[in-house]
XYZ file of C-alpha atoms in Angstrom:
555
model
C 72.939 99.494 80.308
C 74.689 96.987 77.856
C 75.583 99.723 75.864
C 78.667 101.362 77.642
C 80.153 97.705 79.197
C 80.110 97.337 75.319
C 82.130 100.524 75.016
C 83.702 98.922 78.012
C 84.884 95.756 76.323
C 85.965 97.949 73.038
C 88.281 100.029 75.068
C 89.958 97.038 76.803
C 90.279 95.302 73.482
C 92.294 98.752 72.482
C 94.623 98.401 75.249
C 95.398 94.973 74.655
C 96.052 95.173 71.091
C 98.747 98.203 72.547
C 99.705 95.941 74.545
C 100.235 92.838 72.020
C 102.124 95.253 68.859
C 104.848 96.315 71.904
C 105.463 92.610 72.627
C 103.627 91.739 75.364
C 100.561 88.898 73.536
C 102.506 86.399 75.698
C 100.951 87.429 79.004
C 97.552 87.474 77.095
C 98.296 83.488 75.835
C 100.086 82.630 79.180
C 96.993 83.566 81.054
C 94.644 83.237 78.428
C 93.223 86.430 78.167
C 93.234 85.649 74.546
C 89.253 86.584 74.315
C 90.087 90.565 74.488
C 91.773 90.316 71.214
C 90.024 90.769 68.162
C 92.844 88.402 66.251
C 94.569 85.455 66.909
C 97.774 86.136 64.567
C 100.933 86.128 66.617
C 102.831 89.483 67.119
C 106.120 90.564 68.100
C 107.547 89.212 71.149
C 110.103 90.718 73.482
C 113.103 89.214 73.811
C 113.488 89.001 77.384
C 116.055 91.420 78.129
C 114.793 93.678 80.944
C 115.740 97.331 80.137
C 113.588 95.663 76.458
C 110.750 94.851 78.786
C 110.376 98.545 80.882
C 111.151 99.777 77.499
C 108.162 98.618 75.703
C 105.683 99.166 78.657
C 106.971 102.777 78.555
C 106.063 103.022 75.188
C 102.907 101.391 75.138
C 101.699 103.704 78.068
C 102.789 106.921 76.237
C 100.576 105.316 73.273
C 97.418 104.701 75.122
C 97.204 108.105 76.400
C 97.623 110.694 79.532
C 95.695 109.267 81.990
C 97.466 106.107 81.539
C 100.718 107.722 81.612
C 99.822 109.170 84.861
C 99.044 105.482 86.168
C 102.787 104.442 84.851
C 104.031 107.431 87.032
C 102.322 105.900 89.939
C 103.547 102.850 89.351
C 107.117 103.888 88.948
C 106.645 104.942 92.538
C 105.835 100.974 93.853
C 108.770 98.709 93.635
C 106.749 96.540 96.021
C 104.734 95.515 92.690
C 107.180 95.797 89.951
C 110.772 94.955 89.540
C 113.137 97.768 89.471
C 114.517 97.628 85.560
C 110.605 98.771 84.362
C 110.610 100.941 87.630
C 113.670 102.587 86.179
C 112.110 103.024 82.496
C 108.844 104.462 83.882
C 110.267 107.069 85.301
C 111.121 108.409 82.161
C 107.611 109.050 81.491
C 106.587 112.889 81.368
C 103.522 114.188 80.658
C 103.902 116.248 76.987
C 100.453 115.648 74.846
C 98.626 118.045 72.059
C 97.422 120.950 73.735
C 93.730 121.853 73.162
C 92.413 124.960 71.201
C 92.608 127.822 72.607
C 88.961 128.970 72.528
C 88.409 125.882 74.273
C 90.874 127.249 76.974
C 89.140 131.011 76.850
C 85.707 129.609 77.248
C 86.985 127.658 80.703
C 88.752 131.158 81.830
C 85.332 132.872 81.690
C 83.148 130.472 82.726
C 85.222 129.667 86.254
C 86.611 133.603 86.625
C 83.416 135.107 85.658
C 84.223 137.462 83.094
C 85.488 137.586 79.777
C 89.052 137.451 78.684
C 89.258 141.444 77.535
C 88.292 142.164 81.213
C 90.582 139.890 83.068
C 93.777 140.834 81.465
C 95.637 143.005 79.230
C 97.019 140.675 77.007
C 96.643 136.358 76.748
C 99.145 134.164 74.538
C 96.716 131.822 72.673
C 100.141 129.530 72.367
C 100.049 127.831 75.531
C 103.909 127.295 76.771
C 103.206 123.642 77.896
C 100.593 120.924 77.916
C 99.966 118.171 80.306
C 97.438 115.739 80.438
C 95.316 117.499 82.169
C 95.654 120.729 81.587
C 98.259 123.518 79.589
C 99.649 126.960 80.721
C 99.698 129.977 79.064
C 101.115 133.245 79.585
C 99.470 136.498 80.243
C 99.664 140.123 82.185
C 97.411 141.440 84.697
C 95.421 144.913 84.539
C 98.420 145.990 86.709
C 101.137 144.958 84.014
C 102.592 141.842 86.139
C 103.020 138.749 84.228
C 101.345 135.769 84.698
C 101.315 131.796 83.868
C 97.249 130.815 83.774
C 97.399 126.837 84.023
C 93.826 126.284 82.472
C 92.348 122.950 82.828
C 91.528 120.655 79.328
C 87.567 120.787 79.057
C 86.081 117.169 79.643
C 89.341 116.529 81.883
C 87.273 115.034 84.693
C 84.460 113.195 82.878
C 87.400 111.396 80.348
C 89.380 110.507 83.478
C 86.929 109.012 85.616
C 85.849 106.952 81.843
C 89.802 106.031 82.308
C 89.206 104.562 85.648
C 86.497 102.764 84.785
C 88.703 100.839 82.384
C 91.187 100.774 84.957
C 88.907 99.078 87.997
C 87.831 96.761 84.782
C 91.107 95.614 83.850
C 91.883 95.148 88.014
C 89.379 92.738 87.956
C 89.836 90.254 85.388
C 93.772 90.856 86.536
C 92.219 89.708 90.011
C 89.951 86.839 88.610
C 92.100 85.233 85.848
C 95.436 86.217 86.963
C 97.121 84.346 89.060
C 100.491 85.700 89.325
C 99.118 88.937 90.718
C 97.873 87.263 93.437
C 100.324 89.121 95.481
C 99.180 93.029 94.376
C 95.926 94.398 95.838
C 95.046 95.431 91.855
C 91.826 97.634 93.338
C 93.910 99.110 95.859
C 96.227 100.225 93.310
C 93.522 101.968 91.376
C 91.699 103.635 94.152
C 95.590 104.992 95.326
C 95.603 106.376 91.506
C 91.743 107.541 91.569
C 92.507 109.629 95.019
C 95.745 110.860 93.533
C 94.439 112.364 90.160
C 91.235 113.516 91.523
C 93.044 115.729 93.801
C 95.129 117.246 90.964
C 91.637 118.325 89.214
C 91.249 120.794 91.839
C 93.842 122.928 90.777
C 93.359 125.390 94.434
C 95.302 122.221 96.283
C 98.091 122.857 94.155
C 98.111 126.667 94.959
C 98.087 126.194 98.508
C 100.954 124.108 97.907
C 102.376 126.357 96.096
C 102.005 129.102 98.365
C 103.450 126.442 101.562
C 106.760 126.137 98.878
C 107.044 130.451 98.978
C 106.667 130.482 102.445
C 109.120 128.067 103.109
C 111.477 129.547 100.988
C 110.520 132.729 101.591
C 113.882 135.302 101.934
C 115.668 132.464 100.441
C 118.923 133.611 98.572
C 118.902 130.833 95.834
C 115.587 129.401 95.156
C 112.402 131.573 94.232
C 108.842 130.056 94.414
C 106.352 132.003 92.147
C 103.271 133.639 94.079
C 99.538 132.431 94.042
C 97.130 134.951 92.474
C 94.031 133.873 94.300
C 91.856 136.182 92.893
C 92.360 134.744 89.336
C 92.268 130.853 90.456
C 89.052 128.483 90.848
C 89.122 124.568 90.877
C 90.138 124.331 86.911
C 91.971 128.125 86.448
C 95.336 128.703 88.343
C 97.165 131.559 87.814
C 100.654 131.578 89.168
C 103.646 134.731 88.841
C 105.526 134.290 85.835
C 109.018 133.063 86.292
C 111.345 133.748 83.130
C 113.525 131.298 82.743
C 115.120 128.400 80.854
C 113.707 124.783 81.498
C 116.783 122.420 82.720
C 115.754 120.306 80.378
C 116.970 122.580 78.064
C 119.858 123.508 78.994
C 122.725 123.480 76.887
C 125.678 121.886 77.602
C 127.822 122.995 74.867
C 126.380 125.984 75.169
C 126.183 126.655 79.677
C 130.132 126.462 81.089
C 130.695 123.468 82.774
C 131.423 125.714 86.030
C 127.574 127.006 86.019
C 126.125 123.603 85.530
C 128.206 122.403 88.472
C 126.719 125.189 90.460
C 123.207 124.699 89.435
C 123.508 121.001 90.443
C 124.758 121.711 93.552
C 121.478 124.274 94.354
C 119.475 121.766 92.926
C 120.275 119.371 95.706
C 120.286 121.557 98.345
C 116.786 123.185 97.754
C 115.966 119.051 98.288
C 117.380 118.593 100.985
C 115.975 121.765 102.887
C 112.761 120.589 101.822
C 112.737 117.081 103.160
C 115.271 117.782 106.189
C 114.166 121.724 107.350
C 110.533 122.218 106.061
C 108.905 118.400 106.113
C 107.627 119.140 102.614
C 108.946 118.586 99.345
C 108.353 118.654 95.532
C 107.334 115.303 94.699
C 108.080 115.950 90.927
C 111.594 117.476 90.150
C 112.050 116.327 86.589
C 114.063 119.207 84.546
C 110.594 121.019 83.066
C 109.618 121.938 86.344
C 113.223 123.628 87.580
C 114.230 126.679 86.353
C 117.540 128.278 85.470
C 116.742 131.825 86.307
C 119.152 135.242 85.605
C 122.132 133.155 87.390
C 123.522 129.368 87.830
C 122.928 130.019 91.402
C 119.303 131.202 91.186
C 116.455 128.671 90.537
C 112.978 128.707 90.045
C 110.483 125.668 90.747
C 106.721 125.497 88.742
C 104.580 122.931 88.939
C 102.940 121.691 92.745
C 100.511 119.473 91.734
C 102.654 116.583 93.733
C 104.045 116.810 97.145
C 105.299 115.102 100.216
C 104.557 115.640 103.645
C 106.612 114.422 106.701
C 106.051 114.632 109.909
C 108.151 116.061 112.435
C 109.233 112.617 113.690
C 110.053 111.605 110.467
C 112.208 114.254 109.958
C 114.066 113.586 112.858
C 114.780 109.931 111.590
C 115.787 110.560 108.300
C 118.048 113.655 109.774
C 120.036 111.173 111.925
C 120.101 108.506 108.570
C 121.289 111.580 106.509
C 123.956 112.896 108.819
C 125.350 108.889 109.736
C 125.210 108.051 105.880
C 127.363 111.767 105.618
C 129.734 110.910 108.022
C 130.853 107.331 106.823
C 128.929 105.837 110.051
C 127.906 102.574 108.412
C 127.209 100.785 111.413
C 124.380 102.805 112.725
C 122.678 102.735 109.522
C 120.383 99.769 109.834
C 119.424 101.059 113.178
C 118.497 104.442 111.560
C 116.635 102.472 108.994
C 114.856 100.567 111.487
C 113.712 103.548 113.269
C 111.858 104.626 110.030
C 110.141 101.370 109.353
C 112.006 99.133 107.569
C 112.194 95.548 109.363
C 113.906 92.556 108.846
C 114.659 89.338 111.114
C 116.305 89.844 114.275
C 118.898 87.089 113.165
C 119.516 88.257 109.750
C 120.436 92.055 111.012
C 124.599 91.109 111.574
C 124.289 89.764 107.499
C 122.151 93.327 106.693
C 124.977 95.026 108.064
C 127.653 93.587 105.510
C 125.318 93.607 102.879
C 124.891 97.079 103.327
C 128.240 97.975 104.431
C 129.048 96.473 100.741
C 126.706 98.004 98.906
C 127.491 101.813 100.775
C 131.710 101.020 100.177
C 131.209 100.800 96.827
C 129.260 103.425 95.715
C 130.267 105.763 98.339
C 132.523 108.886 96.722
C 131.747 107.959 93.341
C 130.921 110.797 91.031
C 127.522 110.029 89.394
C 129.375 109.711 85.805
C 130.617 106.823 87.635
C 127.224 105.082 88.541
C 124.860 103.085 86.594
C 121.466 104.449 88.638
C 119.327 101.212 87.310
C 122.628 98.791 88.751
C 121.998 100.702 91.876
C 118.401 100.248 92.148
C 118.692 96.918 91.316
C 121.018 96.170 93.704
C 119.255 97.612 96.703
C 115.993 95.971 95.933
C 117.945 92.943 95.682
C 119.355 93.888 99.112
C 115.553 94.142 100.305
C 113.966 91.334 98.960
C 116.830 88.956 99.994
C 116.563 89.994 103.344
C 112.593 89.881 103.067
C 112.453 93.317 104.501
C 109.107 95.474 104.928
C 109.244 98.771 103.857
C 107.142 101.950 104.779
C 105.383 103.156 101.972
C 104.780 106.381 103.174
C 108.306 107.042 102.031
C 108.059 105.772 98.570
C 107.440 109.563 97.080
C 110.257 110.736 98.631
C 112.393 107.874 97.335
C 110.524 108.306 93.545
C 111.906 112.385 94.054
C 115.423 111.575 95.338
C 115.682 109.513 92.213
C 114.683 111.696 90.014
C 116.983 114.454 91.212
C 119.655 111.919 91.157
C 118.970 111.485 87.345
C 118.665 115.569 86.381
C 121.997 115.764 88.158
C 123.842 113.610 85.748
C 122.479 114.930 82.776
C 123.929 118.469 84.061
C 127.132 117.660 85.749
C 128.526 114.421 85.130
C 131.233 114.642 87.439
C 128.929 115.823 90.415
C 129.568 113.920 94.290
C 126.291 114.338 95.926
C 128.508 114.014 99.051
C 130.288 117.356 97.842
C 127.250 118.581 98.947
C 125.971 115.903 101.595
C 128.854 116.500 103.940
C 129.183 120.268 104.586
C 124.846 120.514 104.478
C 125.276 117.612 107.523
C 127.411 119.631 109.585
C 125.413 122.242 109.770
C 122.284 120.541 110.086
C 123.948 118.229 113.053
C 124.855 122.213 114.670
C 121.480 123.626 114.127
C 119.456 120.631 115.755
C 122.252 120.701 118.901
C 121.272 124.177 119.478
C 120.489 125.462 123.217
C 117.297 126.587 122.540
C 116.087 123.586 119.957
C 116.839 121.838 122.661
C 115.159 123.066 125.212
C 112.446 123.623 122.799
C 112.522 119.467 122.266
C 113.002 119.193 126.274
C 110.071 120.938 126.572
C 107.704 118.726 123.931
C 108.783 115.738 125.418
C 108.194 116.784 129.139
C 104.606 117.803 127.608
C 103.986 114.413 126.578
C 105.673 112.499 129.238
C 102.984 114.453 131.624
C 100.432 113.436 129.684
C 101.496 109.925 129.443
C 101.552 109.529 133.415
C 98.304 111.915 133.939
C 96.703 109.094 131.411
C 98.022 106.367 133.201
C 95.743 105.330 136.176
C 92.491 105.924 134.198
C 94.566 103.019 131.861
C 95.418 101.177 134.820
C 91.038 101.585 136.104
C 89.845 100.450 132.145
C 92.587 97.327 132.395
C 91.419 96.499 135.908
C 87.135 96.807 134.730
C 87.852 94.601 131.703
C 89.553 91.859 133.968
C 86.456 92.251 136.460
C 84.005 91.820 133.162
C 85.982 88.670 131.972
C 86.908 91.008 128.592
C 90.580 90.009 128.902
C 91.723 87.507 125.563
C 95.594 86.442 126.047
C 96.981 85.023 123.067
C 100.068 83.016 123.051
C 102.053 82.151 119.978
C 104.360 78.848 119.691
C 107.555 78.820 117.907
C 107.319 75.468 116.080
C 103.540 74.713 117.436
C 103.107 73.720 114.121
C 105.644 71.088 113.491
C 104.568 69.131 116.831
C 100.583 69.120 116.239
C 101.715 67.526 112.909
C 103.792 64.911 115.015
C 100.973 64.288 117.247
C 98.843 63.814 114.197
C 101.204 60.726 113.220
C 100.728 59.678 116.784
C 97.242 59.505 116.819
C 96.559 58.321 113.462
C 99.013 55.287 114.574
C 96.807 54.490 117.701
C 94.006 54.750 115.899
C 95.046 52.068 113.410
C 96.114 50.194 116.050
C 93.262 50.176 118.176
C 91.474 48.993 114.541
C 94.093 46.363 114.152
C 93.422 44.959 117.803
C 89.862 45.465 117.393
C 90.062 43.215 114.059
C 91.777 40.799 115.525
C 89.696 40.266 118.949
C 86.449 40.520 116.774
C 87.872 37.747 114.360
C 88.975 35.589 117.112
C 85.151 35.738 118.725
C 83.599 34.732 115.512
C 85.891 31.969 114.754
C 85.024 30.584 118.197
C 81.346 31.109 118.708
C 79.871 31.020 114.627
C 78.737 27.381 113.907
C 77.003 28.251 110.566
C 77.672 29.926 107.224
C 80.565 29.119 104.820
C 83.826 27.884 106.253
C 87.601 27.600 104.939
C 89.998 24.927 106.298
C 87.398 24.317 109.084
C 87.134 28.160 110.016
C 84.182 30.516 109.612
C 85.144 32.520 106.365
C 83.992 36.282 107.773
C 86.501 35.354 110.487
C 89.447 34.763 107.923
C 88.703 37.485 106.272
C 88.702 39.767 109.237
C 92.431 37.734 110.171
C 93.491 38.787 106.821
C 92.622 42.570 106.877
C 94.115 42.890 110.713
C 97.333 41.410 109.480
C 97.945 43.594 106.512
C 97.078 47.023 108.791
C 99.229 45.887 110.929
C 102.360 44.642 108.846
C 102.100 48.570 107.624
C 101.583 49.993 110.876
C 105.020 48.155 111.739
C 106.459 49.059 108.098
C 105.723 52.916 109.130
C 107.066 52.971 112.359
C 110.506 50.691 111.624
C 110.772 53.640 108.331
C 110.909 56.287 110.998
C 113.532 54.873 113.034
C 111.851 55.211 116.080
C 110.724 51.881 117.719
C-alpha cells in the first residue's frame, strides 16, 4: 500500500516543480508547502501583473498534461473561485495533444465494434484529423460509400484519468488542510464537479445522443447542419459521426475569406446560439473555432464535437427570453428585475445603486462594435459589479455564460467590426412575436390553469398535514432579530456590571463584619488585617466599575 501514495507524493512533487519554473514557488513559501519540492533554490517569480499571472497558470496546465487542461477548462467556467483576468486566460486553453498510434486506435475499433477493420469499412485514414485528450478522430467510408468521422477513444483513457484524480482529491486536501486562503472554495467539491464531468465524456454514446438532440433541433434548418449519429458503428469508446467537409474557423483566412463572408458567417454564428439557448433549451457548451465549420457557403455552418452541453428548462428560457428582448430594446430599467427572476440577489437597499451601476456599465458598452471592446475589461468590470454589490449568482448558468463568451471571442477574430446587437435586435422582435402568439398563448393559458388546479386540489390535504402537526406539538417557529446581536452584547455589559457590583458590595459588607466582630489575628492601625485587605480590593473594583461607566457616558 505505501507503494502508490509514494507514486502519489512523486506526482505532486511534478506538479509543483511546474508550478515553481512558471513563477508560482511563492504560494509554495507563503504557505509553506515547501516539503513537495525536491529543492530549495529560488525560481522565477511573477511579477504581479495579472494577464502575467493567468498567463503562466495557462501554461503550466498545458505542460502538466490533458487531464489537467480539462480541470483549467472547468475552472475557467467558476468566477466564484478565481478572479476574472486568469478566468479570461484559461479560456484559451484547447485541447490539441500527440495523437496515439494508430494500431492502438484499430485494436479499440475491433475490440468495441466486434469485427475487424477490413469488415467494418471500405477504407480508414490511419492520420487521425484531430486529437484531444481523450480521444482523436479519423476519417473513413462505410460499406455503402458514405463518409464518416470515427472519434476513437485513447487506450488507458479511463484508468490514467481516474490516476489524475487521485492527484487531484490529493492536492484538494492539503489545499484544504494547510491552506488557508482557500478557506472560501469547497476544493473536494470542485473535484467531484470535474470527476462527474469527465467521466461522462468517457462514454462517448452521451455525446451521440446529444448529438442526435442538436440534428433534431435543427433539423430542416436552412443555415446550420448537425452531422448524423451512426449507431450501429458507436459503443462507449467508438463514435462514428457523418462526415462534414469543411474548413475549421479557426482556420479561416482572413486575407484570404472577403470581409463580406466573414461578416455573414459571424452573424450565423450567433444566431445558431441564440436559437439554441432561447428556442430549443439546449446549447453547445463548447463553441471554440475547431468545432464550427465553414461549409460550401459563408451562410452554411457545420457544428462537431457534443461532448459538452447545456440544458435549460422551460422556465429558464422564459427568463432569459424577457432579459434578452429588454437588454435588445434599450430597457435598462427592467433589467435587474429580469436578473432577479433568474437568481441573482442582492440587498433590497442596494437595488436603486445596482440600477446605475448597471445602467453605466450597459451605456457604455452598448452599440460598440466588438473591435471596440476589450472582453477581459468587460469581464472585469462586471465581476466587479457583482462582488461590490455582494450578489449571489446561480451557477446553473455559468456554462451558458463560459459559451456566450467564447462566441463573443470567435466573433472578433472573424469580423472585427461585428454589433452583436446587429443581430440581437431584429432576432428579439421576432422572438417577442412568436411567444405573443394566439395559440402559444393559449397553449401557456392552458399549463398554468393545469397547475393552478393542482395547486388548489393539493391545498386542503396541506391545510389537514398543517392542522395534525399543530395537534402533535410538531410546529417550530423561528424568529430572527435585526440587531439581536448588538443588544445581547449590551446586556452582557449590564450584567457583568451588576455582577461586579454585587462583588464590590459583598466585599465591602463582609469587610465591615470582620472588622467588627474578629478580636484575634494580626491587626493594622488597630484593624483586623483580612478586613483591610478586603477594604482595599472592594475599593479598587469599584473605582473601575465607576471608571467604566463615567467612559461610556451613561451615568
Amino acid at each position: 500500500m505505501a507503494r502508490p501514495a509514494t507514486r502519489n507524493l512523486g506526482r505532486l512533487s511534478e506538479i509543483a516543480q511546474v508550478l515553481v519554473r512558471h513563477g508560482f514557488g511563492y504560494v509554495f513559501e507563503r504557505h509553506r508547502l515547501t516539503d513537495l519540492l525536491p529543492w530549495r533554490e529560488r525560481a522565477a517569480q511573477l511579477d504581479g501583473q495579472p494577464s502575467q499571472r493567468g498567463r503562466a497558470l495557462r501554461e503550466a496546465l498545458d505542460e502538466l498534461g490533458p487531464t489537467f487542461v480539462k480541470f483549467g477548462q472547468l475552472l475557467s467556467m467558476r468566477p466564484d473561485v478565481l478572479p476574472p483576468d486568469i478566468i479570461a486566460e484559461l479560456r484559451g486553453l484547447q485541447d490539441d495533444v500527440r495523437p496515439f498510434p494508430f494500431e492502438q486506435a484499430e485494436q479499440v475499433i475491433e475490440a468495441d465494434l466486434g469485427l475487424s477493420l477490413e469488415r467494418l469499412f471500405l477504407d480508414f485514414d490511419p492520420t487521425p484529423l484531430a486529437a484531444a485528450s481523450i480521444g482523436q478522430v479519423h476519417c473513413a467510408t462505410l460499406p455503402n460509400g458514405r463518409r464518416v468521422a470515427v472519434k476513437v477513444q485513447r487506450p488507458g483513457a479511463p484508468r490514467q484519468i481516474e490516476a489524475d484524480l487521485a492527484l487531484l482529491y490529493q492536492a484538494a486536501r492539503i489545499a484544504k488542510e494547510r491552506v488557508r486562503a482557500f478557506d472560501f472554495i469547497d476544493a473536494r467539491g470542485l473535484v467531484d464537479e470535474f470527476a462527474r464531468s469527465i467521466r461522462q465524456e468517457l462514454d462517448y454514446r452521451l455525446e451521440g445522443r446529444n448529438a442526435e438532440a442538436f440534428r433534431r433541433d435543427f433539423a430542416g434548418h436552412p443555415h446550420v447542419r448537425i452531422p448524423r449519429v451512426y449507431w450501429s458503428y458507436t459503443r462507449p469508446r467508438v463514435l462514428t459521426l457523418e462526415f462534414l467537409d469543411g474548413t475549421q474557423v479557426a482556420d479561416v483566412d482572413p486575407e484570404v475569406v472577403p470581409i463580406e463572408d466573414r461578416r455573414e458567417l459571424a452573424y450565423r454564428m450567433t444566431e445558431a446560439w441564440m436559437t439554441m439557448i432561447f428556442r430549443h433549451g439546449f446549447f453547445h457548451g463548447d463553441p471554440h473555432p475547431a468545432n464550427i465549420l465553414l461549409l460550401e457557403r459563408p451562410d452554411h455552418i457545420g457544428l462537431v464535437d457534443f461532448g459538452l452541453a447545456g440544458k435549460l428548462t422551460d422556465d429558464d428560457m422564459t427568463k432569459l427570453t424577457r432579459l434578452f428582448i429588454d437588454a435588445a430594446n434599450e430597457n435598462v430599467d427592467a433589467l435587474p428585475r429580469r436578473l432577479a427572476d433568474l437568481g441573482v440577489r442582492y440587498p433590497k437597499e442596494r437595488e436603486e445603486q445596482f440600477l446605475v451601476e448597471l445602467r453605466e456599465l450597459y451605456y457604455r458598452y452598448y452599440g460598440a462594435s466588438l473591435a471596440e471592446i476589450d472582453p477581459l475589461q468587460v469581464i472585469r468590470e462586471g465581476f466587479q459589479l457583482i462582488y461590490s454589490l455582494n450578489l449571489r449568482l446561480p451557477t446553473r448558468f455559468v456554462l451558458l455564460d463560459k459559451a456566450i463568451a467564447t462566441l463573443g471571442s470567435v466573433g472578433v477574430e472573424l469580423y472585427p467590426d461585428f454589433n452583436v446587437f446587429e443581430v440581437a435586435r431584429p432576432y428579439a422582435r421576432r422572438l417577442m412575436t412568436e411567444r405573443l402568439t394566439p395559440r402559444r398563448m393559449a397553449r401557456r393559458a392552458r399549463k398554468e390553469s393545469v397547475r393552478l388546479a393542482e395547486i388548489l386540489l393539493e391545498t386542503p390535504y396541506q391545510v389537514h398535514d398543517f392542522l395534525e402537526e399543530i395537534r402533535d406539538g410538531q410546529i417550530e417557529v423561528g424568529f430572527v432579530h435585526k440587531g439581536l446581536d448588538e443588544f445581547m452584547a449590551k446586556i452582557d455589559v449590564v450584567f457583568n456590571r451588576l455582577v461586579v457590583a454585587m462583588i464590590v458590595a459583598g466585599g465591602l459588607i463582609g469587610s465591615s463584619l470582620i472588622g467588627i466582630f474578629a478580636k484575634h489575628g494580626p491587626q493594622l492601625l488597630g484593624v483586623n488585617l483580612i478586613s483591610v485587605l478586603g477594604f482595599a480590593l472592594s475599593g479598587l473594583l469599584g473605582g473601575w466599575l465607576l471608571w467604566g461607566v463615567l467612559r461610556s457616558g451613561r451615568l
